CSV table of C-alpha atoms (C1' of nucleotides) in Angstrom, one decimal:
chain,number,residue,atom,x,y,z
A,1,MET,CA,-110.6,11.3,25.5
A,2,LYS,CA,-108.1,9.9,28.0
A,3,ILE,CA,-109.3,8.8,31.4
A,4,ASP,CA,-106.6,8.5,34.1
A,5,GLY,CA,-106.8,7.0,37.6
A,6,ILE,CA,-108.0,10.3,39.1
A,7,ASP,CA,-110.8,10.5,36.6
A,8,LYS,CA,-111.8,7.0,37.4
A,9,ILE,CA,-112.0,7.8,41.1
A,10,ILE,CA,-114.1,10.8,40.4
A,11,ILE,CA,-116.5,8.8,38.2
A,12,ARG,CA,-116.7,5.9,40.6
A,13,ARG,CA,-117.5,8.1,43.5
A,14,LEU,CA,-120.2,10.0,41.6
A,15,VAL,CA,-121.7,6.8,40.1
A,16,LYS,CA,-122.2,5.6,43.7
A,17,ASP,CA,-123.5,8.9,44.9
A,18,ALA,CA,-124.0,11.7,42.4
A,19,ARG,CA,-124.3,14.3,45.2
A,20,THR,CA,-120.9,13.7,46.6
A,21,PRO,CA,-119.2,17.1,47.0
A,22,VAL,CA,-116.2,17.7,44.7
A,23,LEU,CA,-114.2,18.7,47.8
A,24,SER,CA,-114.8,15.3,49.4
A,25,ILE,CA,-113.4,13.6,46.3
A,26,ALA,CA,-110.5,16.1,46.4
A,27,ARG,CA,-109.6,15.1,49.9
A,28,GLU,CA,-109.7,11.4,49.0
A,29,VAL,CA,-107.5,11.9,46.0
A,30,GLY,CA,-105.2,14.4,47.6
A,31,ILE,CA,-105.4,17.2,45.1
A,32,SER,CA,-107.2,20.5,45.2
A,33,GLY,CA,-110.9,20.9,44.8
A,34,ALA,CA,-110.3,23.2,41.9
A,35,ALA,CA,-108.4,20.5,40.1
A,36,ILE,CA,-111.2,18.0,40.6
A,37,HIS,CA,-113.7,20.6,39.6
A,38,GLN,CA,-111.7,21.2,36.4
A,39,ARG,CA,-111.6,17.5,35.6
A,40,LEU,CA,-115.2,17.0,36.2
A,41,ARG,CA,-116.2,19.9,33.8
A,42,LYS,CA,-114.0,18.2,31.2
A,43,LEU,CA,-115.6,14.8,31.7
A,44,GLU,CA,-119.0,16.5,31.5
A,45,LYS,CA,-118.1,18.2,28.2
A,46,SER,CA,-116.9,14.9,26.8
A,47,LYS,CA,-119.9,12.6,26.1
A,48,LEU,CA,-118.7,10.2,28.8
A,49,ILE,CA,-121.1,11.5,31.4
A,50,ASP,CA,-124.8,11.5,30.5
A,51,GLY,CA,-126.0,13.3,33.5
A,52,TYR,CA,-126.9,12.8,37.2
A,53,LYS,CA,-130.2,11.1,38.2
A,54,MET,CA,-132.0,10.6,41.4
A,55,VAL,CA,-133.0,6.9,41.4
A,56,ILE,CA,-136.6,6.2,42.4
A,57,ASN,CA,-137.5,2.9,44.0
A,58,PRO,CA,-140.6,1.7,42.0
A,59,LYS,CA,-141.6,-0.7,44.8
A,60,ALA,CA,-142.2,2.2,47.1
A,61,LEU,CA,-144.7,3.5,44.7
A,62,GLY,CA,-146.4,0.1,44.5
A,63,TYR,CA,-144.8,-1.0,41.3
A,64,THR,CA,-143.9,-4.5,42.3
A,65,THR,CA,-144.0,-6.2,38.9
A,66,THR,CA,-141.2,-5.9,36.3
A,67,ALA,CA,-141.8,-7.6,33.0
A,68,TYR,CA,-140.3,-7.8,29.6
A,69,VAL,CA,-142.6,-8.0,26.6
A,70,GLY,CA,-141.7,-9.1,23.1
A,71,VAL,CA,-144.0,-7.4,20.7
A,72,PHE,CA,-144.8,-8.8,17.2
A,73,LEU,CA,-145.7,-6.3,14.5
A,74,ASP,CA,-147.6,-7.1,11.3
A,75,SER,CA,-145.1,-5.1,9.4
A,76,SER,CA,-141.8,-3.5,10.5
A,77,SER,CA,-143.1,-0.3,8.7
A,78,GLN,CA,-145.3,0.2,11.7
A,79,TYR,CA,-142.4,0.6,14.1
A,80,SER,CA,-142.3,4.3,14.5
A,81,SER,CA,-146.0,4.7,14.9
A,82,ALA,CA,-146.0,1.9,17.5
A,83,ILE,CA,-143.2,3.5,19.4
A,84,LYS,CA,-145.1,6.8,19.5
A,85,ARG,CA,-148.0,5.0,21.2
A,86,LEU,CA,-145.7,3.1,23.6
A,87,LYS,CA,-144.2,6.4,24.7
A,88,GLU,CA,-147.7,7.4,25.9
A,89,ILE,CA,-147.8,4.5,28.3
A,90,PRO,CA,-145.9,5.5,31.4
A,91,GLU,CA,-145.4,1.9,32.5
A,92,VAL,CA,-143.2,1.3,29.5
A,93,ILE,CA,-139.8,2.3,30.7
A,94,GLU,CA,-137.6,0.8,27.9
A,95,SER,CA,-138.1,0.0,24.3
A,96,HIS,CA,-135.7,-1.7,21.8
A,97,TYR,CA,-135.9,-2.6,18.2
A,98,THR,CA,-134.3,-6.1,18.3
A,99,THR,CA,-133.0,-8.8,16.1
A,100,GLY,CA,-134.7,-12.2,16.6
A,101,ASN,CA,-138.3,-13.1,16.9
A,102,TYR,CA,-139.7,-9.8,18.1
A,103,ALA,CA,-139.9,-6.5,16.4
A,104,ILE,CA,-140.1,-4.5,19.6
A,105,PHE,CA,-138.9,-5.5,23.0
A,106,ILE,CA,-140.0,-3.5,26.0
A,107,LYS,CA,-139.6,-3.4,29.7
A,108,ILE,CA,-142.6,-2.5,31.8
A,109,LEU,CA,-143.4,-1.8,35.4
A,110,CYS,CA,-146.8,-2.6,36.9
A,111,LYS,CA,-148.4,-2.5,40.3
A,112,ASN,CA,-149.9,-6.0,40.1
A,113,ASN,CA,-150.9,-8.8,37.8
A,114,GLU,CA,-154.2,-7.2,37.0
A,115,ASP,CA,-152.6,-4.0,35.8
A,116,LEU,CA,-150.1,-6.1,33.8
A,117,MET,CA,-153.0,-7.9,32.1
A,118,TYR,CA,-154.8,-4.7,31.4
A,119,LEU,CA,-151.6,-3.2,30.0
A,120,LEU,CA,-151.0,-6.1,27.7
A,121,ASN,CA,-154.6,-6.8,26.6
A,122,LYS,CA,-155.8,-3.2,26.3
A,123,ASP,CA,-153.0,-0.7,26.0
A,124,ILE,CA,-150.5,-2.7,24.0
A,125,GLN,CA,-152.7,-5.1,22.0
A,126,ASN,CA,-154.8,-2.2,20.8
A,127,ILE,CA,-151.8,-0.5,19.2
A,128,LYS,CA,-152.2,-0.6,15.4
A,129,GLY,CA,-149.8,-3.1,13.9
A,130,VAL,CA,-149.3,-5.2,17.1
A,131,SER,CA,-150.3,-8.8,16.3
A,132,ARG,CA,-149.3,-10.5,19.5
A,133,THR,CA,-147.0,-10.3,22.5
A,134,GLU,CA,-144.9,-12.6,24.6
A,135,THR,CA,-144.3,-11.8,28.3
A,136,PHE,CA,-141.6,-12.6,30.7
A,137,ILE,CA,-142.2,-11.6,34.3
A,138,SER,CA,-139.2,-11.0,36.5
A,139,LEU,CA,-139.5,-12.9,39.7
A,140,ASP,CA,-136.1,-11.9,41.1
A,141,GLN,CA,-133.5,-9.4,40.0
A,142,GLN,CA,-130.0,-10.1,41.2
A,143,ILE,CA,-127.9,-7.8,39.0
A,144,ASP,CA,-128.5,-4.1,38.3
A,145,ARG,CA,-125.5,-2.0,37.6
A,146,GLN,CA,-123.7,0.2,35.1
A,147,ILE,CA,-120.7,-0.7,33.0
A,148,THR,CA,-117.5,-0.8,35.0
A,149,ILE,CA,-115.0,2.0,34.6
B,1,MET,CA,-145.8,8.0,52.9
B,2,LYS,CA,-147.8,11.0,51.5
B,3,ILE,CA,-146.2,12.8,48.6
B,4,ASP,CA,-147.6,16.2,47.8
B,5,GLY,CA,-147.1,18.6,44.9
B,6,ILE,CA,-144.0,20.1,46.4
B,7,ASP,CA,-142.4,16.7,46.9
B,8,LYS,CA,-143.2,15.9,43.3
B,9,ILE,CA,-141.4,19.0,42.1
B,10,ILE,CA,-138.4,18.1,44.3
B,11,ILE,CA,-138.3,14.6,42.9
B,12,ARG,CA,-138.8,15.5,39.3
B,13,ARG,CA,-136.0,18.1,39.4
B,14,LEU,CA,-133.6,15.7,41.0
B,15,VAL,CA,-134.5,12.8,38.7
B,16,LYS,CA,-133.6,15.1,35.8
B,17,ASP,CA,-130.4,16.4,37.5
B,18,ALA,CA,-129.4,14.9,40.8
B,19,ARG,CA,-126.9,17.7,41.4
B,20,THR,CA,-129.5,20.5,41.4
B,21,PRO,CA,-129.0,22.6,44.5
B,22,VAL,CA,-131.7,22.5,47.1
B,23,LEU,CA,-131.8,26.3,47.0
B,24,SER,CA,-132.5,26.3,43.3
B,25,ILE,CA,-135.5,24.1,43.9
B,26,ALA,CA,-136.6,26.3,46.8
B,27,ARG,CA,-136.6,29.4,44.5
B,28,GLU,CA,-138.7,27.6,41.9
B,29,VAL,CA,-141.2,26.3,44.5
B,30,GLY,CA,-141.3,29.6,46.5
B,31,ILE,CA,-140.5,28.2,49.9
B,32,SER,CA,-137.4,28.3,52.0
B,33,GLY,CA,-134.3,26.2,51.3
B,34,ALA,CA,-134.6,24.8,54.8
B,35,ALA,CA,-138.1,23.5,54.1
B,36,ILE,CA,-137.0,21.8,50.9
B,37,HIS,CA,-134.0,20.4,52.7
B,38,GLN,CA,-136.3,19.0,55.4
B,39,ARG,CA,-138.6,17.4,52.8
B,40,LEU,CA,-135.7,15.9,51.0
B,41,ARG,CA,-134.3,14.3,54.1
B,42,LYS,CA,-137.7,12.8,54.8
B,43,LEU,CA,-138.0,11.5,51.2
B,44,GLU,CA,-134.5,9.9,51.6
B,45,LYS,CA,-135.5,8.3,54.9
B,46,SER,CA,-138.6,6.8,53.3
B,47,LYS,CA,-137.6,4.1,50.8
B,48,LEU,CA,-138.9,6.1,47.9
B,49,ILE,CA,-135.4,7.4,46.9
B,50,ASP,CA,-132.9,4.8,46.1
B,51,GLY,CA,-129.9,7.1,45.7
B,52,TYR,CA,-128.3,9.4,43.3
B,53,LYS,CA,-126.2,8.2,40.4
B,54,MET,CA,-124.0,9.6,37.7
B,55,VAL,CA,-125.0,8.1,34.4
B,56,ILE,CA,-122.2,6.9,32.2
B,57,ASN,CA,-122.7,6.8,28.5
B,58,PRO,CA,-121.5,3.3,27.5
B,59,LYS,CA,-121.1,4.4,23.8
B,60,ALA,CA,-118.3,6.8,24.9
B,61,LEU,CA,-116.5,3.8,26.3
B,62,GLY,CA,-116.9,1.9,23.1
B,63,TYR,CA,-119.8,-0.2,24.3
B,64,THR,CA,-122.0,0.1,21.2
B,65,THR,CA,-123.9,-3.2,21.4
B,66,THR,CA,-126.8,-3.8,23.8
B,67,ALA,CA,-128.3,-7.3,23.9
B,68,TYR,CA,-130.7,-9.3,25.9
B,69,VAL,CA,-129.9,-13.0,26.4
B,70,GLY,CA,-132.3,-15.7,27.5
B,71,VAL,CA,-130.4,-18.3,29.4
B,72,PHE,CA,-131.7,-21.9,29.6
B,73,LEU,CA,-130.6,-23.9,32.7
B,74,ASP,CA,-130.4,-27.7,32.9
B,75,SER,CA,-132.1,-27.4,36.3
B,76,SER,CA,-133.5,-24.4,38.2
B,77,SER,CA,-131.4,-25.5,41.2
B,78,GLN,CA,-128.4,-24.1,39.4
B,79,TYR,CA,-129.8,-20.6,39.6
B,80,SER,CA,-127.8,-19.2,42.4
B,81,SER,CA,-124.5,-20.6,41.3
B,82,ALA,CA,-125.1,-19.4,37.8
B,83,ILE,CA,-125.9,-15.9,39.1
B,84,LYS,CA,-122.7,-15.9,41.1
B,85,ARG,CA,-120.7,-16.5,37.9
B,86,LEU,CA,-122.7,-13.9,35.9
B,87,LYS,CA,-121.9,-11.3,38.5
B,88,GLU,CA,-118.2,-11.8,37.7
B,89,ILE,CA,-118.8,-10.8,34.1
B,90,PRO,CA,-118.8,-7.0,34.0
B,91,GLU,CA,-120.7,-6.8,30.7
B,92,VAL,CA,-123.7,-8.4,32.4
B,93,ILE,CA,-125.6,-5.3,33.8
B,94,GLU,CA,-129.0,-6.9,34.6
B,95,SER,CA,-130.2,-10.3,35.5
B,96,HIS,CA,-133.7,-11.6,36.1
B,97,TYR,CA,-135.2,-14.8,37.1
B,98,THR,CA,-138.2,-15.0,34.8
B,99,THR,CA,-141.4,-16.8,34.0
B,100,GLY,CA,-141.6,-18.2,30.5
B,101,ASN,CA,-139.1,-20.1,28.4
B,102,TYR,CA,-135.9,-18.9,30.0
B,103,ALA,CA,-134.7,-19.4,33.5
B,104,ILE,CA,-132.4,-16.4,33.5
B,105,PHE,CA,-132.8,-13.3,31.4
B,106,ILE,CA,-129.9,-10.9,31.3
B,107,LYS,CA,-129.0,-7.6,29.7
B,108,ILE,CA,-125.4,-7.2,28.4
B,109,LEU,CA,-123.3,-4.5,26.9
B,110,CYS,CA,-120.5,-5.3,24.4
B,111,LYS,CA,-118.0,-3.3,22.4
B,112,ASN,CA,-118.7,-5.2,19.2
B,113,ASN,CA,-120.1,-8.3,17.7
B,114,GLU,CA,-116.9,-10.2,18.2
B,115,ASP,CA,-117.0,-9.4,22.0
B,116,LEU,CA,-120.6,-10.4,22.1
B,117,MET,CA,-119.8,-13.8,20.4
B,118,TYR,CA,-117.0,-14.4,22.8
B,119,LEU,CA,-119.2,-13.5,25.8
B,120,LEU,CA,-121.9,-15.8,24.7
B,121,ASN,CA,-119.8,-18.7,23.6
B,122,LYS,CA,-117.1,-18.6,26.2
B,123,ASP,CA,-118.1,-16.7,29.3
B,124,ILE,CA,-121.8,-17.7,29.4
B,125,GLN,CA,-122.0,-21.0,27.7
B,126,ASN,CA,-119.2,-22.3,30.0
B,127,ILE,CA,-121.2,-21.6,33.1
B,128,LYS,CA,-122.1,-24.9,34.8
B,129,GLY,CA,-125.8,-25.6,34.2
B,130,VAL,CA,-126.2,-23.4,31.2
B,131,SER,CA,-127.6,-25.5,28.3
B,132,ARG,CA,-128.2,-22.9,25.7
B,133,THR,CA,-128.9,-19.2,25.1
B,134,GLU,CA,-131.1,-17.1,22.9
B,135,THR,CA,-130.0,-13.6,22.0
B,136,PHE,CA,-131.8,-10.4,21.0
B,137,ILE,CA,-129.6,-7.5,19.9
B,138,SER,CA,-130.9,-4.1,20.3
B,139,LEU,CA,-130.6,-2.1,17.1
B,140,ASP,CA,-132.4,1.0,18.4
B,141,GLN,CA,-133.5,2.2,21.8
B,142,GLN,CA,-136.3,4.7,21.8
B,143,ILE,CA,-137.5,4.7,25.4
B,144,ASP,CA,-135.3,4.8,28.5
B,145,ARG,CA,-136.9,6.4,31.5
B,146,GLN,CA,-138.0,5.9,35.1
B,147,ILE,CA,-141.5,5.5,36.4
B,148,THR,CA,-143.5,8.7,36.3
B,149,ILE,CA,-144.1,10.5,39.7
C,1,DG,C1',-144.4,22.2,58.1
C,2,DA,C1',-142.3,26.5,57.3
C,3,DT,C1',-139.1,30.4,58.4
C,4,DG,C1',-134.9,33.2,59.0
C,5,DA,C1',-130.4,33.5,60.6
C,6,DA,C1',-125.9,32.0,61.2
C,7,DA,C1',-121.9,29.0,60.7
C,8,DG,C1',-119.6,26.0,58.2
C,9,DA,C1',-118.8,23.7,53.8
C,10,DG,C1',-118.7,23.7,49.0
C,11,DA,C1',-118.5,25.7,44.2
C,12,DT,C1',-116.4,28.5,41.0
C,13,DT,C1',-113.1,31.5,38.8
C,14,DG,C1',-108.9,34.1,37.9
C,15,DT,C1',-104.1,34.2,38.5
C,16,DT,C1',-99.8,32.0,38.9
C,17,DC,C1',-96.6,28.2,38.5
D,1,DG,C1',-102.6,20.2,35.1
D,2,DA,C1',-102.5,21.8,39.5
D,3,DA,C1',-102.4,25.2,43.4
D,4,DC,C1',-104.0,29.2,45.8
D,5,DA,C1',-107.0,32.6,47.2
D,6,DA,C1',-111.1,35.3,46.9
D,7,DT,C1',-115.9,35.3,46.3
D,8,DC,C1',-120.2,33.6,46.0
D,9,DT,C1',-123.4,30.0,46.8
D,10,DC,C1',-125.2,26.1,49.2
D,11,DT,C1',-126.0,23.0,53.1
D,12,DT,C1',-127.3,22.2,57.5
D,13,DT,C1',-129.0,23.1,62.0
D,14,DC,C1',-131.7,25.4,65.3
D,15,DA,C1',-134.8,28.3,67.6
D,16,DT,C1',-139.2,30.2,66.6
D,17,DC,C1',-143.7,30.5,64.7
DNA sequence: GATGAAAGAGATTGTTC
DNA sequence: GAACAATCTCTTTCATC
C-alpha cells in the first residue's frame, strides 16, 4: 500500500473531522471529488482505515476520573476468563496483557472516587483469579492523539 | 443536558460510524431528517460530543508495538517542561500525570523493539528531569471502547 | 420538538481520456 | 489515476404545526 501526499491530506482532514465532505477535500487538493472518492474507497479497503467514530466527552457524562489499574492474577491461565468478566464492566475501556509486573493492565473511567473504590474492591477484586491490583489515577492528561501520518 | 432514547440512538450510530448520514438514522428512528439534524446540532453544541475522527490502524503503518511507560522525574517541578518535550515525540500518543509511583505515565506506539529501545534510551531518558522509566509492553489488547451511553 | 418542502451541496457511478 | 457528467441522496434551513 503506497500512500502519497494527496492520500495524506485526505487522511489528515478526516482524522481531524470524520464528517468532512469529500468535495471539501477535493477543493483543497485541487482535484475532482470523484478522484478523492476513489482514493478514499481504496484507503478504506486497505486496512489502514479502521473506521470513523464520534468521540464522546466522558466528562460531560460525569466520568471525571481516569485511572489505570495493574491487575495481578494468581495464574496466567486465568487470563481469558478474567477478560470475559472485565468486558462486562462498562467502565473498563481498555485492557492489555502486558509484560512486567502485572498480568492485565486496564484503563477505567469512573464518575468519582467512590465509584472507583467500588469498582476496584467489588467488581474487579471479585473476579476469580485476581489476587490484587495497583491503581494509578490520572490527575491531568496533556497528550491524546493518534499516530502521525 | 437531557438525553432521551432518540439521542442515544443517534449517538450510538455515530460512535459506530461517524459518517452515517442523518437521513439513515432518521429512517431507523422513524422521525424526519430535519428533527434528527436539529437534535444532532444540539448535542454538538453541548459538550457531550467531542468531534468525529477517522481511526487509523497503526499496525497498517508498521506500528506493531504498544507500550505503557512510567516515567520518574527528579522533581515534579519538571513536569511541564518534560511534557513539552514528550509532545515532540510523535510515538507518544497519551500522557498522564498520575498518582502512585510514577510522575508521568505515557502510552507509546513503536514499529519494533529496536525502535522502542531507542525511544526509551535516547528520546525519553535524555529529557531533562527524567531519572528512570518502567515499561510495560502490551502483548494483546482485548478491550478498546468508549464509555457506554 | 417535529414536519414537509425546497434549494443547495454532496455522493456515487459509468464513460472517457 | 483523473475528469466529466448524470443521477441520486443528503444537508440545511425555514415556515408551520
